[in-house]
Amino acid sequence: MKVEEQKVVGIEYTLFLDDGTVGDETDGEPLYFIYGEGNILPGLEDALKGLKVGDKKTVSIKAEDGYGEYDEEAFEELPLDFFPKDVEVEQGMFFALTDEEGNHVPAIVHEVTKKAIVMNMNHPLAGENLKFEVKVVDVREATPEEIEHGHVHGPEGHHH
Ligand code: ZN
């Protein structure tokens, strides 16, 4: 069975950044997704089409097609009392902020000053050219329910 639309695909991968360091890896727990649902980076999804279980592929994705270019403007100052009092906000912490449209935007604490908490809204991998070394470990038919929900069910996926 080949990787194509409406198949559940399991992959193992290691993501290498420009400087050769590992940015992310599945580390023995494969990532499962429904092919064609846009659950993973589009460039990575495209490159997997037609592969079979056991196939390996190296996929290079430029920053602009990955997590975007680093945006020097994507910083926001929040008042010191923005977060609950019992949360001790420190540089490097992640928070999900909510934008005007109600979307959750992951952000990292860039700096805590006497006057404000400065959040960096860039994705942690923004500006990085990505190199995925991927191995396909599973391909199966998606169930009608999975297709309706747009995510994988079962032990490897989403639980209701
Ligand atoms: Zn579901």
XYZ file of N, CA and C and ligand atoms in Angstrom:
481
model
N 0.837 -1.203 0.000
C 0.000 0.000 0.000
C 0.871 1.252 0.000
N 0.484 2.201 -0.810
C 1.304 3.415 -0.937
C 0.720 4.581 -0.147
N 1.599 5.495 0.199
C 1.175 6.735 0.865
C 0.398 7.581 -0.131
N -0.851 7.854 0.182
C -1.668 8.731 -0.653
C -2.849 9.248 0.167
N -3.688 10.031 -0.458
C -4.813 10.652 0.226
C -5.665 9.603 0.958
N -6.115 9.981 2.164
C -7.023 9.185 2.976
C -6.421 7.883 3.489
N -5.092 7.834 3.506
C -4.400 6.744 4.192
C -3.869 7.281 5.519
N -3.890 6.405 6.536
C -3.200 6.743 7.777
C -1.743 6.343 7.609
N -0.858 7.283 7.848
C 0.564 7.062 7.641
C 1.304 7.247 8.958
N 2.206 6.313 9.248
C 3.085 6.448 10.407
C 4.504 6.676 9.922
N 5.154 7.709 10.443
C 6.548 7.952 10.061
C 7.413 8.113 11.299
N 8.682 7.729 11.114
C 9.704 8.101 12.085
C 10.588 9.110 11.384
N 11.024 10.123 12.091
C 11.887 11.102 11.437
C 12.862 11.729 12.417
N 13.935 12.238 11.848
C 14.848 13.107 12.582
C 14.929 14.391 11.777
N 14.775 15.516 12.452
C 14.849 16.811 11.791
C 16.191 17.456 12.112
N 16.958 17.719 11.041
C 18.243 18.402 11.223
C 18.112 19.868 10.823
N 18.724 20.741 11.616
C 18.722 22.172 11.315
C 19.982 22.530 10.530
N 20.063 23.801 10.106
C 21.191 24.279 9.306
C 22.558 23.921 9.889
N 22.670 24.040 11.194
C 23.982 23.808 11.820
C 24.221 22.337 12.159
N 23.319 21.467 11.673
C 23.515 20.037 11.864
C 22.942 19.502 13.164
N 22.441 20.382 14.023
C 21.845 19.901 15.267
C 20.456 19.322 15.004
N 20.009 18.466 15.910
C 18.688 17.849 15.786
C 17.644 18.785 16.395
N 16.679 19.188 15.558
C 15.631 20.103 16.013
C 14.432 19.372 16.574
N 14.256 18.140 16.122
C 13.097 17.363 16.556
C 13.304 15.932 16.072
N 12.724 14.971 16.783
C 12.794 13.585 16.324
C 11.676 12.790 16.980
N 11.287 11.696 16.317
C 10.198 10.900 16.863
C 10.676 9.982 17.976
N 11.952 9.609 17.963
C 12.553 8.907 19.081
C 11.774 7.648 19.482
N 11.479 6.801 18.485
C 10.838 5.521 18.782
C 9.328 5.557 18.843
N 8.734 6.748 18.872
C 7.280 6.870 18.850
C 6.854 7.530 17.554
N 6.449 6.726 16.560
C 6.136 7.280 15.240
C 5.045 8.343 15.297
N 5.091 9.246 14.347
C 4.057 10.258 14.177
C 3.020 9.700 13.195
N 1.761 9.655 13.616
C 0.679 9.163 12.757
C -0.196 10.325 12.302
N -0.562 10.324 11.023
C -1.427 11.388 10.501
C -2.198 10.854 9.305
N -3.271 11.550 8.964
C -4.025 11.190 7.759
C -3.432 11.970 6.598
N -2.996 11.251 5.577
C -2.361 11.914 4.445
C -3.362 12.801 3.708
N -2.917 14.028 3.386
C -3.760 14.929 2.615
C -4.631 15.852 3.445
N -4.532 15.732 4.777
C -5.354 16.568 5.651
C -4.609 17.806 6.130
N -3.353 17.945 5.699
C -2.585 19.118 6.112
C -2.198 19.095 7.575
N -2.043 17.884 8.145
C -1.655 17.776 9.553
C -0.155 17.972 9.772
N 0.621 17.858 8.679
C 2.068 18.071 8.800
C 2.471 19.140 7.786
N 3.719 19.579 7.815
C 4.179 20.603 6.876
C 3.882 20.178 5.438
N 3.298 21.086 4.634
C 2.923 20.721 3.258
C 4.094 20.157 2.443
N 5.271 20.750 2.573
C 6.428 20.287 1.793
C 6.818 18.869 2.159
N 6.659 18.529 3.429
C 6.988 17.183 3.885
C 5.921 16.206 3.391
N 4.677 16.611 3.496
C 3.573 15.754 3.053
C 3.717 15.420 1.555
N 3.968 16.446 0.749
C 4.127 16.232 -0.697
C 5.220 15.211 -1.004
N 6.332 15.318 -0.263
C 7.493 14.477 -0.556
C 7.259 13.009 -0.206
N 6.268 12.733 0.620
C 6.042 11.348 1.068
C 5.130 10.567 0.128
N 4.473 11.278 -0.777
C 3.477 10.621 -1.635
C 4.090 9.463 -2.409
N 3.415 8.329 -2.412
C 3.849 7.178 -3.200
C 4.834 6.265 -2.495
N 5.311 6.666 -1.314
C 6.249 5.806 -0.586
C 5.507 4.624 0.037
N 6.281 3.580 0.384
C 5.723 2.385 1.008
C 6.409 2.164 2.360
N 5.826 1.250 3.157
C 6.432 0.919 4.453
C 7.872 0.466 4.240
N 8.765 1.027 5.022
C 10.181 0.680 4.923
C 10.979 1.659 4.087
N 10.278 2.462 3.253
C 10.987 3.444 2.425
C 11.547 4.559 3.297
N 12.738 5.029 2.895
C 13.364 6.158 3.591
C 13.558 7.292 2.595
N 13.506 8.501 3.091
C 13.697 9.653 2.207
C 14.246 10.825 3.000
N 15.124 11.580 2.345
C 15.603 12.829 2.946
C 14.869 13.971 2.272
N 14.217 14.799 3.078
C 13.384 15.876 2.543
C 13.913 17.210 3.054
N 14.335 18.072 2.124
C 14.831 19.399 2.511
C 13.754 20.442 2.251
N 13.529 21.276 3.235
C 12.491 22.307 3.139
C 13.104 23.641 3.547
N 12.971 24.623 2.662
C 13.490 25.960 2.974
C 12.650 26.603 4.085
N 13.277 27.494 4.845
C 12.603 28.149 5.975
C 11.259 28.743 5.570
N 11.242 29.416 4.396
C 9.995 30.088 3.991
C 8.864 29.091 3.760
N 9.201 27.847 3.392
C 8.173 26.820 3.201
C 7.981 25.961 4.452
N 8.809 26.215 5.462
C 8.723 25.449 6.703
C 7.945 26.240 7.743
N 8.668 26.734 8.744
C 8.008 27.471 9.820
C 8.119 28.982 9.642
N 8.479 29.407 8.421
C 8.495 30.835 8.110
C 9.832 31.485 8.408
N 10.033 32.647 7.787
C 11.235 33.422 8.067
C 11.120 34.017 9.465
N 12.252 34.277 10.072
C 12.248 34.902 11.391
C 11.769 36.346 11.243
N 10.760 36.730 12.020
C 10.165 38.055 11.907
C 10.598 38.923 13.094
N 11.446 39.926 12.803
C 11.963 40.803 13.861
C 10.849 41.616 14.523
N 9.721 41.714 13.839
C 8.609 42.517 14.351
C 7.662 41.696 15.248
N 7.855 40.384 15.242
C 6.875 39.515 15.905
C 7.101 39.417 17.415
N 7.226 40.571 18.043
C 7.367 40.623 19.493
C 6.212 41.431 20.060
N 5.797 41.068 21.236
C 4.679 41.765 21.829
C 4.952 41.973 23.317
N 4.652 43.180 23.800
C 4.837 43.466 25.218
C 3.526 43.266 25.957
N 3.572 42.444 26.991
C 2.383 42.207 27.807
C 2.590 42.857 29.167
N 1.511 43.305 29.792
C 1.657 43.854 31.142
C 2.125 42.766 32.112
N 2.811 43.178 33.157
C 3.369 42.209 34.113
C 2.301 41.345 34.763
N 1.062 41.869 34.846
C -0.004 41.103 35.502
C -0.848 40.305 34.497
N -0.306 40.133 33.275
C -1.049 39.405 32.244
C -1.293 37.953 32.643
N -0.287 37.331 33.226
C -0.423 35.926 33.645
C -0.840 35.874 35.109
N -1.483 34.779 35.526
C -1.907 34.650 36.924
C -0.727 34.834 37.883
N -1.027 35.344 39.053
C 0.025 35.683 40.035
C 0.904 34.493 40.419
N 0.281 33.296 40.458
C 1.047 32.144 40.932
C 1.964 31.561 39.863
N 1.947 32.144 38.670
C 2.859 31.696 37.615
C 4.097 32.578 37.645
N 5.239 31.972 37.877
C 6.470 32.739 37.858
C 7.028 32.724 36.439
N 6.901 33.862 35.769
C 7.254 33.944 34.354
C 8.757 34.137 34.199
N 9.349 33.240 33.433
C 10.794 33.326 33.208
C 11.108 33.239 31.727
N 12.225 33.802 31.366
C 12.718 33.749 30.001
C 12.754 32.298 29.503
N 12.260 32.071 28.275
C 12.316 30.741 27.686
C 11.060 29.917 27.889
N 10.128 30.406 28.720
C 8.884 29.655 28.928
C 7.953 29.824 27.732
N 7.177 28.780 27.457
C 6.193 28.825 26.375
C 4.799 29.090 26.928
N 4.051 29.920 26.212
C 2.648 30.123 26.532
C 1.847 30.135 25.236
N 0.592 29.723 25.305
C -0.304 29.863 24.153
C -1.094 31.149 24.348
N -0.854 32.119 23.486
C -1.615 33.360 23.523
C -2.785 33.238 22.557
N -3.740 34.140 22.672
C -4.896 34.119 21.781
C -4.905 35.405 20.961
N -4.973 35.268 19.640
C -4.969 36.478 18.805
C -6.383 37.011 18.604
N -6.523 38.074 17.792
C -7.825 38.734 17.612
C -8.880 37.771 17.073
N -8.449 36.793 16.279
C -9.418 35.851 15.695
C -9.692 34.656 16.595
N -9.082 34.649 17.781
C -9.329 33.553 18.710
C -8.444 32.340 18.481
N -7.447 32.470 17.590
C -6.522 31.364 17.368
C -5.471 31.338 18.477
N -5.049 30.126 18.829
C -3.978 29.995 19.800
C -2.639 30.131 19.088
N -1.825 31.025 19.606
C -0.516 31.270 19.014
C 0.539 30.945 20.062
N 1.377 29.938 19.784
C 2.425 29.637 20.756
C 3.444 30.774 20.780
N 3.864 31.158 21.958
C 4.835 32.237 22.085
C 5.797 31.903 23.213
N 6.991 32.464 23.102
C 8.024 32.175 24.088
C 8.380 33.479 24.810
N 8.640 33.383 26.108
C 9.020 34.579 26.866
C 10.440 34.959 26.466
N 10.564 36.161 25.862
C 11.860 36.625 25.381
C 12.612 37.340 26.505
N 11.872 38.120 27.274
C 12.502 38.929 28.302
C 11.451 39.373 29.318
N 11.835 39.403 30.570
C 10.955 39.982 31.592
C 11.652 41.225 32.128
N 11.033 42.389 31.897
C 11.617 43.638 32.388
C 10.810 44.120 33.594
N 11.202 45.267 34.154
C 10.467 45.824 35.299
C 9.073 46.267 34.892
N 8.901 46.547 33.572
C 7.645 47.134 33.109
C 6.752 46.173 32.331
N 7.353 45.157 31.732
C 6.556 44.324 30.826
C 7.165 42.947 30.634
N 6.337 42.055 30.113
C 6.806 40.739 29.683
C 6.863 40.781 28.156
N 8.043 40.565 27.600
C 8.201 40.634 26.148
C 8.100 39.222 25.580
N 7.094 39.021 24.723
C 6.868 37.707 24.133
C 7.378 37.679 22.696
N 8.006 36.578 22.324
C 8.457 36.360 20.950
C 7.473 35.393 20.298
N 6.781 35.882 19.261
C 5.736 35.097 18.617
C 6.271 34.228 17.473
N 7.558 34.319 17.197
C 8.118 33.464 16.146
C 8.061 31.999 16.564
N 7.800 31.126 15.605
C 7.917 29.691 15.873
C 9.369 29.404 16.255
N 9.589 28.493 17.209
C 10.978 28.196 17.606
C 11.868 27.790 16.435
N 11.265 27.261 15.372
C 12.064 26.843 14.217
C 11.958 27.835 13.054
N 11.427 29.026 13.306
C 11.367 30.044 12.254
C 12.773 30.388 11.793
N 12.939 30.610 10.497
C 14.230 30.990 9.939
C 15.166 29.826 9.698
N 14.751 28.634 10.070
C 15.608 27.450 9.895
C 15.254 26.718 8.612
N 16.285 26.395 7.825
C 16.065 25.449 6.736
C 16.029 24.064 7.363
N 15.087 23.249 6.926
C 14.829 21.977 7.593
C 15.268 20.807 6.718
N 15.863 19.819 7.339
C 16.173 18.575 6.622
C 15.628 17.412 7.434
N 14.591 16.781 6.876
C 13.980 15.634 7.541
C 14.552 14.345 6.964
N 14.983 13.453 7.817
C 15.294 12.092 7.392
C 14.133 11.233 7.878
N 13.360 10.766 6.904
C 12.076 10.139 7.214
C 12.094 8.663 6.842
N 11.439 7.853 7.658
C 11.195 6.455 7.326
C 9.705 6.192 7.521
N 9.083 5.584 6.511
C 7.665 5.227 6.607
C 7.569 3.901 7.357
N 6.806 3.880 8.457
C 6.709 2.655 9.264
C 5.317 2.035 9.212
N 4.326 2.763 8.693
C 2.963 2.220 8.649
C 2.145 2.955 7.588
N 1.369 2.199 6.833
C 0.386 2.789 5.915
C -0.856 1.916 5.974
N -1.999 2.495 6.274
C -3.257 1.741 6.277
C -4.389 2.655 5.821
N -5.528 2.041 5.502
C -6.718 2.813 5.149
C -7.196 3.597 6.369
N -7.593 4.837 6.163
C -8.250 5.578 7.233
C -9.695 5.115 7.309
N -10.241 5.048 8.519
C -11.651 4.688 8.660
C -12.507 5.905 8.289
N -13.772 5.677 7.915
C -14.649 6.824 7.595
C -14.720 7.832 8.748
N -14.706 7.305 9.981
C -14.765 8.196 11.139
C -13.514 9.067 11.235
N -12.374 8.470 10.965
C -11.127 9.242 11.007
C -11.134 10.341 9.955
N -11.632 9.998 8.770
C -11.680 10.987 7.694
C -12.635 12.121 8.071
N -13.763 11.749 8.686
C -14.725 12.764 9.102
C -14.114 13.699 10.157
N -13.375 13.128 11.113
C -12.775 13.937 12.179
C -11.505 14.652 11.742
N -10.847 14.113 10.719
C -9.600 14.734 10.258
C -8.393 14.394 11.110
N -8.504 13.364 11.967
C -7.344 12.918 12.733
C -7.390 11.416 12.954
N -6.256 10.860 13.363
C -6.104 9.421 13.523
C -6.656 8.973 14.869
N -7.391 7.867 14.869
C -7.881 7.254 16.102
C -7.029 6.041 16.449
N -7.358 5.448 17.608
C -6.678 4.203 17.964
C -5.487 4.469 18.843
N -4.766 3.388 19.182
C -3.693 3.493 20.158
C -2.622 4.511 19.769
N -2.396 4.683 18.436
C -1.309 5.582 18.037
C -1.778 7.011 17.880
N -3.094 7.206 17.942
C -3.586 8.541 17.614
C -4.423 9.164 18.700
N -5.502 9.785 18.257
C -6.357 10.578 19.121
C -7.297 9.682 19.921
N -7.494 9.992 21.184
C -8.465 9.251 21.994
C -9.626 10.159 22.355
N -10.828 9.598 22.276
C -12.005 10.401 22.655
C -12.513 9.973 24.025
Zn -11.902 11.823 16.354
